[in-house]
Structures are given as C-alpha cells and as structure tokens.
Tab-separated table of C-alpha atoms in Angstrom:
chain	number	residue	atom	x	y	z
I	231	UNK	CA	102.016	103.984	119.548
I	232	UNK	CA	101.238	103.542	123.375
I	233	UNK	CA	102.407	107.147	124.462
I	234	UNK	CA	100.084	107.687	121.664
I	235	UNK	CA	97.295	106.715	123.063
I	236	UNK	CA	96.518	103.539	121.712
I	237	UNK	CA	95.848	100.344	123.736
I	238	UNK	CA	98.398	97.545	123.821
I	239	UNK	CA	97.056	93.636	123.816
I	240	UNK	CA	100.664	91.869	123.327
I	241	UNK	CA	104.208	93.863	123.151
I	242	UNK	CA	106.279	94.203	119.813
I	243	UNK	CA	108.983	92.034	121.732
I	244	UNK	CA	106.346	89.004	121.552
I	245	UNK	CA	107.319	89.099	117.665
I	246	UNK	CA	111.077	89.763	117.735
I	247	UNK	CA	112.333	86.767	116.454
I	248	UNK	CA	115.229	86.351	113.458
I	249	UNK	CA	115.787	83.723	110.815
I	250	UNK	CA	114.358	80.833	110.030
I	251	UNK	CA	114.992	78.640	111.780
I	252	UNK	CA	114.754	80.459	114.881
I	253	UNK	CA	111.571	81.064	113.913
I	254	UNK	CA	110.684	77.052	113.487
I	255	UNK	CA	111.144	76.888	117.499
I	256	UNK	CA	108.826	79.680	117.844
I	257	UNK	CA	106.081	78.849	115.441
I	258	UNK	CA	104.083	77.117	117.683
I	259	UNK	CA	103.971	79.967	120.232
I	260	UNK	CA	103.021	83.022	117.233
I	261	UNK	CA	100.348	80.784	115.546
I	262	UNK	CA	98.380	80.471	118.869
I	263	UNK	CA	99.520	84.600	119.242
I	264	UNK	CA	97.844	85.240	116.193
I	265	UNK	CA	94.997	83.157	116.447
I	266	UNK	CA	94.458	84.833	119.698
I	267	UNK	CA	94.802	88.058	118.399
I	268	UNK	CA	92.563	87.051	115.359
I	269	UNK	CA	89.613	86.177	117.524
I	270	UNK	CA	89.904	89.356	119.314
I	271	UNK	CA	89.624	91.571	116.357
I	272	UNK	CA	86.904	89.412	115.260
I	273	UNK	CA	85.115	90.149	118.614
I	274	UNK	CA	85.700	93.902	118.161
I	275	UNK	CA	84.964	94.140	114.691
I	276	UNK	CA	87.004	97.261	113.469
I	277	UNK	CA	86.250	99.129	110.011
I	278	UNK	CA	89.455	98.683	108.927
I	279	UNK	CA	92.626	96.609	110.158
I	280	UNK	CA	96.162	98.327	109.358
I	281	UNK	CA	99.048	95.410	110.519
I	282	UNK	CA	102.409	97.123	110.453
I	283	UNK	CA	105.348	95.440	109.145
I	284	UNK	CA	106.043	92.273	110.723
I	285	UNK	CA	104.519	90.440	107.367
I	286	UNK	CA	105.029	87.437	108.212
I	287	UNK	CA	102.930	87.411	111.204
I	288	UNK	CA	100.167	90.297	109.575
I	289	UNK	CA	99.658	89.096	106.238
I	290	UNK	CA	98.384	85.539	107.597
I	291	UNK	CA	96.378	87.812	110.570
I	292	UNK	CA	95.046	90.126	107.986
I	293	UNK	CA	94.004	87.035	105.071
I	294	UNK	CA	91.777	85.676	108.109
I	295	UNK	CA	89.697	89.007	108.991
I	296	UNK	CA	89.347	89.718	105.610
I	297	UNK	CA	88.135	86.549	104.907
I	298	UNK	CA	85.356	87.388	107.684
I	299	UNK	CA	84.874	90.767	106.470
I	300	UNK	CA	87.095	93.252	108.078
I	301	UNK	CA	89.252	95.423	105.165
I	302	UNK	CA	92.803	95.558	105.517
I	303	UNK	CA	95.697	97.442	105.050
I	304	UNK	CA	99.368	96.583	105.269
I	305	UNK	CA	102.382	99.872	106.220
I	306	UNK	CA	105.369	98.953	104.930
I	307	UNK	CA	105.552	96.712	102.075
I	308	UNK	CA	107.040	93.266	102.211
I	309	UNK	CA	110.595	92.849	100.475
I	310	UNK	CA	109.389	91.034	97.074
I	311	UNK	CA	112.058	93.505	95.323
I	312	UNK	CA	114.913	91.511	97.198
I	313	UNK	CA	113.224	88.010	97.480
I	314	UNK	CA	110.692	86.146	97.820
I	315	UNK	CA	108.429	87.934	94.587
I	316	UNK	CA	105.512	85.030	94.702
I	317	UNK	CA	104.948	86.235	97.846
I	318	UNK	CA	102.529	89.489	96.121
I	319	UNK	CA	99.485	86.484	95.212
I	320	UNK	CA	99.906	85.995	99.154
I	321	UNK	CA	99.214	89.926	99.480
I	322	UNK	CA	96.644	90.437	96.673
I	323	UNK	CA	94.673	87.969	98.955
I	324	UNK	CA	95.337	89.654	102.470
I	325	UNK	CA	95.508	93.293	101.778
I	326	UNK	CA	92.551	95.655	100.318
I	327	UNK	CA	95.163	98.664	100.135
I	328	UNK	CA	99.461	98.512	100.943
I	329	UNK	CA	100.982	101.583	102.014
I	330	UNK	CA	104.785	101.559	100.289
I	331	UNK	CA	107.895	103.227	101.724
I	332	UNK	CA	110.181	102.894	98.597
I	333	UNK	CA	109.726	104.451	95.151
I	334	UNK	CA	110.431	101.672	93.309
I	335	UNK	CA	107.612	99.432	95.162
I	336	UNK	CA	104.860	101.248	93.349
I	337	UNK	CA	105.098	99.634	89.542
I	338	UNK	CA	105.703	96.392	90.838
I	339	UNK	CA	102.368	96.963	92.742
I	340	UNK	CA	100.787	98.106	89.963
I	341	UNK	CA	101.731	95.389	87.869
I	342	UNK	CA	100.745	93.319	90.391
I	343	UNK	CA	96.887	94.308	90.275
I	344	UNK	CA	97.517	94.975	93.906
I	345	UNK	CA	96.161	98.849	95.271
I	346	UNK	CA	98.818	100.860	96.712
I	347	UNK	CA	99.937	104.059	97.608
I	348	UNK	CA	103.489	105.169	97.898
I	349	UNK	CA	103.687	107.311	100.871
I	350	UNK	CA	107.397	108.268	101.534
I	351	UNK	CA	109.703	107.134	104.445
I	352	UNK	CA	108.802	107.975	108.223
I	353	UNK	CA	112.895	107.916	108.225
I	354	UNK	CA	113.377	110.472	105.626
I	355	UNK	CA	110.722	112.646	107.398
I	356	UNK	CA	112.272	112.802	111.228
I	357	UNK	CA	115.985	112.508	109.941
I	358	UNK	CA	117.569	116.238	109.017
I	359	UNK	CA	121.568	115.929	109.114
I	360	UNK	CA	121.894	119.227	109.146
I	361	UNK	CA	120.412	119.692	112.617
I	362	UNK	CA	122.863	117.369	114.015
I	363	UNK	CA	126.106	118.798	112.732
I	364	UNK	CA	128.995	116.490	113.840
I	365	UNK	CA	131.058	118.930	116.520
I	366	UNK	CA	127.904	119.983	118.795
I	367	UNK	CA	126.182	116.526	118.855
I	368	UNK	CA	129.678	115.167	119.841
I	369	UNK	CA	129.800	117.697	122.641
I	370	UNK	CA	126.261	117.236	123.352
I	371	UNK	CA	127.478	113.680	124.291
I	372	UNK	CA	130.372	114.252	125.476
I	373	UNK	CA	132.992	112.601	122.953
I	374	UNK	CA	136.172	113.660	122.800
I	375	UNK	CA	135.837	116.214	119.628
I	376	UNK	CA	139.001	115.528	118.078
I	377	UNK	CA	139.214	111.870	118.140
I	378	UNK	CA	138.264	109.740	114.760
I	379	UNK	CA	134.955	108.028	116.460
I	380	UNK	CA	133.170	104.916	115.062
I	381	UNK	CA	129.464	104.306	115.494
I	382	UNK	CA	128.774	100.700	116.337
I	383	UNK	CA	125.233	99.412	115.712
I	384	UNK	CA	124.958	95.770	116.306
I	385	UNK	CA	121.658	95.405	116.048
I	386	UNK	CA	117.911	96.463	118.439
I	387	UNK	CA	116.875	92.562	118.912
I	388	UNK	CA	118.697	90.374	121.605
I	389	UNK	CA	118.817	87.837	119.379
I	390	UNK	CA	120.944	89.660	116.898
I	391	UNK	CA	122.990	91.091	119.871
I	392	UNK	CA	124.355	87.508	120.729
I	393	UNK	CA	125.071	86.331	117.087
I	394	UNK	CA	126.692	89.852	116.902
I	395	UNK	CA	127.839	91.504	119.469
I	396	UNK	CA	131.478	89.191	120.132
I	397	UNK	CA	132.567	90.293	116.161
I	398	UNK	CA	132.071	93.974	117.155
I	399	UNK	CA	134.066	93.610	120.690
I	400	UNK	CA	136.764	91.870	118.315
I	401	UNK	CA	136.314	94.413	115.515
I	402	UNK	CA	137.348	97.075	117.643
I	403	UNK	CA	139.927	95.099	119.628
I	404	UNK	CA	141.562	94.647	116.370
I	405	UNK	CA	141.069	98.186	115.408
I	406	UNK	CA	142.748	99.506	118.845
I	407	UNK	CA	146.431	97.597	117.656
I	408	UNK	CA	145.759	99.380	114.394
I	409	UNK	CA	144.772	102.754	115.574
I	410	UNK	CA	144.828	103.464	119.316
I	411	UNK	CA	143.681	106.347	118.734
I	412	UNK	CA	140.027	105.650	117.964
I	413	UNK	CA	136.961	106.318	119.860
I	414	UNK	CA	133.437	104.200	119.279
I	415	UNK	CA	130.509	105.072	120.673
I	416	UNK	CA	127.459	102.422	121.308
I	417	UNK	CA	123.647	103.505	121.056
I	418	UNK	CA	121.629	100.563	122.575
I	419	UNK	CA	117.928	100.443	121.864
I	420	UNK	CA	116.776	100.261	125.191
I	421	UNK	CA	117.429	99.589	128.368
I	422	UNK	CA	117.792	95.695	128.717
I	423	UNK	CA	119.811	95.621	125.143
I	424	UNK	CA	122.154	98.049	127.160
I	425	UNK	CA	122.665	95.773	129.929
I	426	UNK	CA	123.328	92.676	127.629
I	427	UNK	CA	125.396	94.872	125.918
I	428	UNK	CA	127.353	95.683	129.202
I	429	UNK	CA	127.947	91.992	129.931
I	430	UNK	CA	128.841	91.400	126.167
I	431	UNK	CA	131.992	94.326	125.900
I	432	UNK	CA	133.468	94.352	128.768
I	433	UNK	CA	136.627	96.238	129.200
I	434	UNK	CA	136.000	97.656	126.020
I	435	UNK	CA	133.834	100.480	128.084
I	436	UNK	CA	134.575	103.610	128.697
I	437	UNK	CA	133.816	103.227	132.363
I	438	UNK	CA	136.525	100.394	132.663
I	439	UNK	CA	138.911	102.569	130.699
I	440	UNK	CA	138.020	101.102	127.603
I	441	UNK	CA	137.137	102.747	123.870
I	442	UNK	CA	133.735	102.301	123.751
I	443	UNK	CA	131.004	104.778	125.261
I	444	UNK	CA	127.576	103.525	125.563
I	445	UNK	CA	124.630	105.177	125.188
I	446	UNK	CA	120.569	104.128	126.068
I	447	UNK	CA	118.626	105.276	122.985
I	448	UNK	CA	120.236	108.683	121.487
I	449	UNK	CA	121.199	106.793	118.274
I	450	UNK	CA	120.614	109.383	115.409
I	451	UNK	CA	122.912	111.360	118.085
I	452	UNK	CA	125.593	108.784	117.808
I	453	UNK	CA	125.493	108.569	114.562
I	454	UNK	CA	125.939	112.102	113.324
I	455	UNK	CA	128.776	112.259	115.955
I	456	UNK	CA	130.691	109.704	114.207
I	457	UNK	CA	133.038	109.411	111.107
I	458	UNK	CA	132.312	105.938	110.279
I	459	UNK	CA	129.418	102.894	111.024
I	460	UNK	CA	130.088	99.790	111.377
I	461	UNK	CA	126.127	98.033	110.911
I	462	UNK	CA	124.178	95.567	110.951
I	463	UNK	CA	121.614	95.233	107.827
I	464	UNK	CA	118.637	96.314	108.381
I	465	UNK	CA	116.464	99.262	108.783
I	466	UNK	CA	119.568	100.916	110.611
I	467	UNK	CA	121.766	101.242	107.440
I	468	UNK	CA	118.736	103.644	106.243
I	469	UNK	CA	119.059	105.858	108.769
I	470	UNK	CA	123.338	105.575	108.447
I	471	UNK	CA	122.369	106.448	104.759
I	472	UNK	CA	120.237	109.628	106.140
I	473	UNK	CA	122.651	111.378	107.826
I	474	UNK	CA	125.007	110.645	105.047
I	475	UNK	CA	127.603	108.546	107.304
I	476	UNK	CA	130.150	106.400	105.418
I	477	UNK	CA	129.243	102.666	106.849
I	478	UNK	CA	130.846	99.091	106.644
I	479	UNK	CA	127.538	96.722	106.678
I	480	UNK	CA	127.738	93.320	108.319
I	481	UNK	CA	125.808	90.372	109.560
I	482	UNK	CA	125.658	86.968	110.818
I	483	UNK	CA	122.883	84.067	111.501
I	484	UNK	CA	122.331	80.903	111.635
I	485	UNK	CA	124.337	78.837	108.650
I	486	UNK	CA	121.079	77.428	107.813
I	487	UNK	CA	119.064	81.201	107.792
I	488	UNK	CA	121.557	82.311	105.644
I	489	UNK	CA	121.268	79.301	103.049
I	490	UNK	CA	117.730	79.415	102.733
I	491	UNK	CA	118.050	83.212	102.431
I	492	UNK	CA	120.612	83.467	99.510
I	493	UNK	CA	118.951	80.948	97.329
I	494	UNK	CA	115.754	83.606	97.588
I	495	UNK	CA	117.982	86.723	97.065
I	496	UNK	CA	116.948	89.098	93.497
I	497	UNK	CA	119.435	91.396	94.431
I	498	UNK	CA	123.276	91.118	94.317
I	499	UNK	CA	123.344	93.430	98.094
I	500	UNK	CA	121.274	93.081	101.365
I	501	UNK	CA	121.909	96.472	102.781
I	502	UNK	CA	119.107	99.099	102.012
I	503	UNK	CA	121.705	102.138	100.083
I	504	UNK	CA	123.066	99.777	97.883
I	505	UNK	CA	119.696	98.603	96.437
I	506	UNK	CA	118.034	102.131	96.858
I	507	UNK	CA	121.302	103.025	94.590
I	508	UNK	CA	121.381	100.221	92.555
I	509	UNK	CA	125.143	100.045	92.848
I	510	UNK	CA	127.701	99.044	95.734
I	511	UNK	CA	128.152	102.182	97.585
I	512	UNK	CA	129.577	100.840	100.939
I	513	UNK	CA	130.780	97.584	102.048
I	514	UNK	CA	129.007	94.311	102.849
I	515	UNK	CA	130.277	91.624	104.481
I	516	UNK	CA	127.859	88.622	105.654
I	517	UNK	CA	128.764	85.343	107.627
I	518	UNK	CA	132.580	83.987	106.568
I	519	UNK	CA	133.225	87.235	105.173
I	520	UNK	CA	132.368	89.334	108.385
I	521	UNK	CA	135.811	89.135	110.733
I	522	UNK	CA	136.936	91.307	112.547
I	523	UNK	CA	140.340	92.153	110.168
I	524	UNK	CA	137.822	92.475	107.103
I	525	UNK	CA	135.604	94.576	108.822
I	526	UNK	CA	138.253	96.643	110.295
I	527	UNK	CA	140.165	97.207	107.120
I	528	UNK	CA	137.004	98.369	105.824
I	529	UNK	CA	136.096	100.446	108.408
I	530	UNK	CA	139.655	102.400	108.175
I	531	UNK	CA	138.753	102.988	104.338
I	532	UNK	CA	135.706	104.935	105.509
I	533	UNK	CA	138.095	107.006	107.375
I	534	UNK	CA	139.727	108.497	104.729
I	535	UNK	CA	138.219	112.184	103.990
I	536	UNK	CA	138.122	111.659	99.923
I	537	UNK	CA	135.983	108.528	100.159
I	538	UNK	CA	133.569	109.878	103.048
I	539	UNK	CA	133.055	112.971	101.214
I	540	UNK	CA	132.497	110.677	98.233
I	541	UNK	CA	129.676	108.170	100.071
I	542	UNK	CA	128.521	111.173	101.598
I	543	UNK	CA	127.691	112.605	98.173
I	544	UNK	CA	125.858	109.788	96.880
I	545	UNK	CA	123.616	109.324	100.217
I	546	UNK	CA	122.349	113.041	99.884
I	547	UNK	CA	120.030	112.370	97.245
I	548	UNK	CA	118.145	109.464	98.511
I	549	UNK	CA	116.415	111.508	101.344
I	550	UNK	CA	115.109	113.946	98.539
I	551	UNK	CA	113.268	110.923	97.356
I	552	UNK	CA	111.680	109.584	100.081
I	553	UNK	CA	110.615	112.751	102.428
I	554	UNK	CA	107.842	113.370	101.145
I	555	UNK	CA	105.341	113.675	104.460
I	556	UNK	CA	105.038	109.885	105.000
I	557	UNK	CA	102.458	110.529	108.526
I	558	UNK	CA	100.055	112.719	106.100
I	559	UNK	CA	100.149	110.364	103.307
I	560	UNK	CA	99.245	107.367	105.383
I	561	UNK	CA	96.667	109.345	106.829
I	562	UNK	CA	95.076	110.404	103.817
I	563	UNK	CA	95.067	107.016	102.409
I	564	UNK	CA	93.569	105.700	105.656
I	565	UNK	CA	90.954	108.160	105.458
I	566	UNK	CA	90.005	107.197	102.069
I	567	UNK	CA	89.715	103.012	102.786
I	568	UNK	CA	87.934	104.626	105.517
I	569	UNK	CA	85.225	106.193	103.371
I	570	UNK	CA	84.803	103.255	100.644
C-alpha cells in the first residue's frame, strides 16, 4: 500500500501481536493506537473508511467513526465460521458493507442481515502454479534439482518465530538421522525475520554446511520448489494449498492462548484447506502434538509420490473457486458505498 502511493500514519508491525494473552500486555498500548488513530480520521473526515483485516483492532476503530458518521467497510471477513459466531452483532454495528474472501462467508452474511459482497481471494488471483513449475524455480534458486527439498514456513511475525522456530531446527535435525539426504529451504518475510532466523538455526544453514538455505522474501518461489511444507496455520497454508504442495500444518502458543482458543473452535481443523474442504486433507498437529518425530514422520508421508499426487488433486479445485478478480470486485463494491 505505501509503494502504492498511499500515506502511512503507524506501520502494520505496530499491530503484530499473537494470542491472547500476549495481547493483554499490549492492550494498553493499541487502545491509545486506536484512539489516536480514531481522532485523526475524525479530523480528516473521509467518505468512507475501509479497515483491513486486523478485526480486532478495526471493528472497534470502525464502530467509533461510524458512530460519528463516517461509513465503513471491513476486507476480509472475521473468522465467525471457525469461532467466535456472536461476534457478527459486533459487525452489524461497525460495518455498513464487508468485503468476503471465502464462498461460504456469504449465507452466513446474509443470514446475518449484514451487507456483503463476496469478492474472491487476492491469493487465488496472484498465485498460478503452473508458472512456477518445480525444476526451473529450483534452478532459479539454486537448489540442488535432484534432492527431495522441504519448504519450512515458520511463520512472518517475530513473535511466532520464537514460539516456533526451535521445533523446526529440531524437526529437521531429526529428519537429517532419518534421511540425510534432504534439502529445506527457508523463505523469511523480510529482512529482520531473516536475521532472527539466522541466530535461531544455526548450523543448520547452508552457509555453515548445514541443510537449510535461506531466502529474504521469494516464498511462492520456495514453495513451488519444494516437495513437501512443513507450516504454520495461517494465511500461509492457503497459499501451500495454491500451488498444490502436500503440507504437514503445525503450531504452538501460549498454553493459555490455546485454551481459550479451543473452547471457541466450530470447526474440528485450524488450517485453512481442511475447512475450505470440509475434510482432513493434510496433517495438523498443534501444541503437545507438534514434536519434532510427529512432525517429521508426517512430513516423510508427504514424500511419497501416490499421496502428493493425491493432496495435490484435491488442492486444484479450490483456486477455481476463489479467483475470481478479487482487486476488481473490491473496487466495484467500493465504488458503489462510494455513490450511496
């Protein structure tokens, strides 16, 4: 959005914060952020607010300025299909219009009394696996073409890099006595996740003669080089799911995050292509279950041709679904709030 053009008042990185209770220690600092923020917009006085994501923090921002006047929109639909449903009175009183990524959002919307437009996936749009065919993006960055490779994506927040980037250095550690052999290969986010990142593997880099190359950005690259995932939940697994990559999902929090979280959960799975599939199409494994023998078992299952041509099979459909020109839909609903 800034090489865009727009103007920036306070970085994403102000809101990247995990769990609940990390976000108790923090909730002093975003109320005053969005109070801030809230004034300002005030001041302005915009036709039309549009908070992306972050729902938590927008939903409260955008109740406030409607409340004053300003209409509202919301991209990217809070998760009330995986918990937290009484949380759609909360947007029927913050949002004039939501803008919906999934297919499935729409009739709960609609039951809802809430307007909304289902738009498609920005994901599905700029994700083609069959412009990033496995032996020339390998090449491209220079992995060793016939080695079985593993794409390891612990995560784009520091804060999920320290809760999880020791099981991954042990997950491949374990993997190595299995199968020395392997090759894994590391997209960080950014620059600063890539040093942390550094400091967090070790040996395990390629530079030090270990396993592991690591890359800055590149990570649709890395994954369409690779012949496994190992994941963390979250938006990543969608774009695993994409470019039709078998995956082993994993993650770990706070014991107290993770209570307050399962007592919420409507769905049996927390990774993204086993509730767009409605059925357990890759592994999950979450706190206890998430060692590095479990996940490494898993991830040699994934290796096997029958059952990545298998996952791979399944995944192809769900792109057909959801690229559907997200950027022109948004726009065109925009345009219309725009002209009420």
């Amino acid at each position: 959005m800034s090489k865009a053009g727009l103007q920036t008042w306070v970085g994403i990185d102000q809101l990247s914060v995990r769990g609940y209770a990390e976000v108790l220690r923090e909730l002093p600092r975003l109320l005053k952020l969005r109070r801030d923020i809230g004034r300002r917009i005030l001041a302005w006085q915009p036709n039309l607010f549009i908070g992306v994501d972050a729902p938590d923090f927008n939903l409260g921002l955008a109740r406030r300025l409607r409340r004053d006047g300003v209409r509202t929109m919301h991209f990217v639909g809070p998760s009330v299909w995986a918990w937290r449903a009484k949380r759609l009175e909360r947007i029927r009183q913050s949002v004039d219009h939501m803008l919906l990524i999934f297919p499935f959002e729409k009739p709960l919307y609609d039951a809802a009394g809430i307007p909304a437009t289902y738009v498609g996936h920005p994901l599905a749009d700029a994700i083609d696996p069959d412009r990033l065919p496995c032996a020339q993006t390998r090449a491209a960055l220079g992995l060793d073409p016939g080695a079985p490779t593993i794409c390891l994506m612990p995560g784009s927040r520091g804060s999920e890099i320290r809760y999880m980037a020791a099981l991954f250095a042990d997950t491949v550690r374990w993997l190595m006595q299995m199968k020395a052999d392997l090759r894994f290969v590391l997209p960080a986010a950014n620059q600063a996740l890539a040093v942390e990142l550094r400091g967090s593997l070790g040996d395990l880099l390629e530079p030090a003669g270990g396993p592991v190359t690591l890359l800055e950005g590149r990570s649709h690259e890395a994954i369409a080089a690779a012949d496994a995932v190992l994941v963390a939940s979250g938006t990543a697994t969608l774009e695993v799911a994409l470019l039709r990559k078998p995956m082993v999902i994993t993650y770990r929090m706070s014991p107290l995050s993770y209570r307050l979280m399962r007592r919420m959960a409507l769905q049996p799975w927390v990774g993204l292509p086993n509730i767009l599939c409605g059925e357990s199409v890759v592994p999950e494994l979450l706190q206890e279950q998430a060692t590095p023998q479990s996940l490494g078992q898993a991830l040699l299952g994934m290796l096997e041709p029958a059952t990545r041509d298998r996952i791979a099979s399944r995944l192809a459909s769900l792109r057909d679904s959801m690229a559907i020109g997200c950027a022109r839909r948004a726009a065109l609903a925009i345009q219309a709030e725009l002209s009420r």
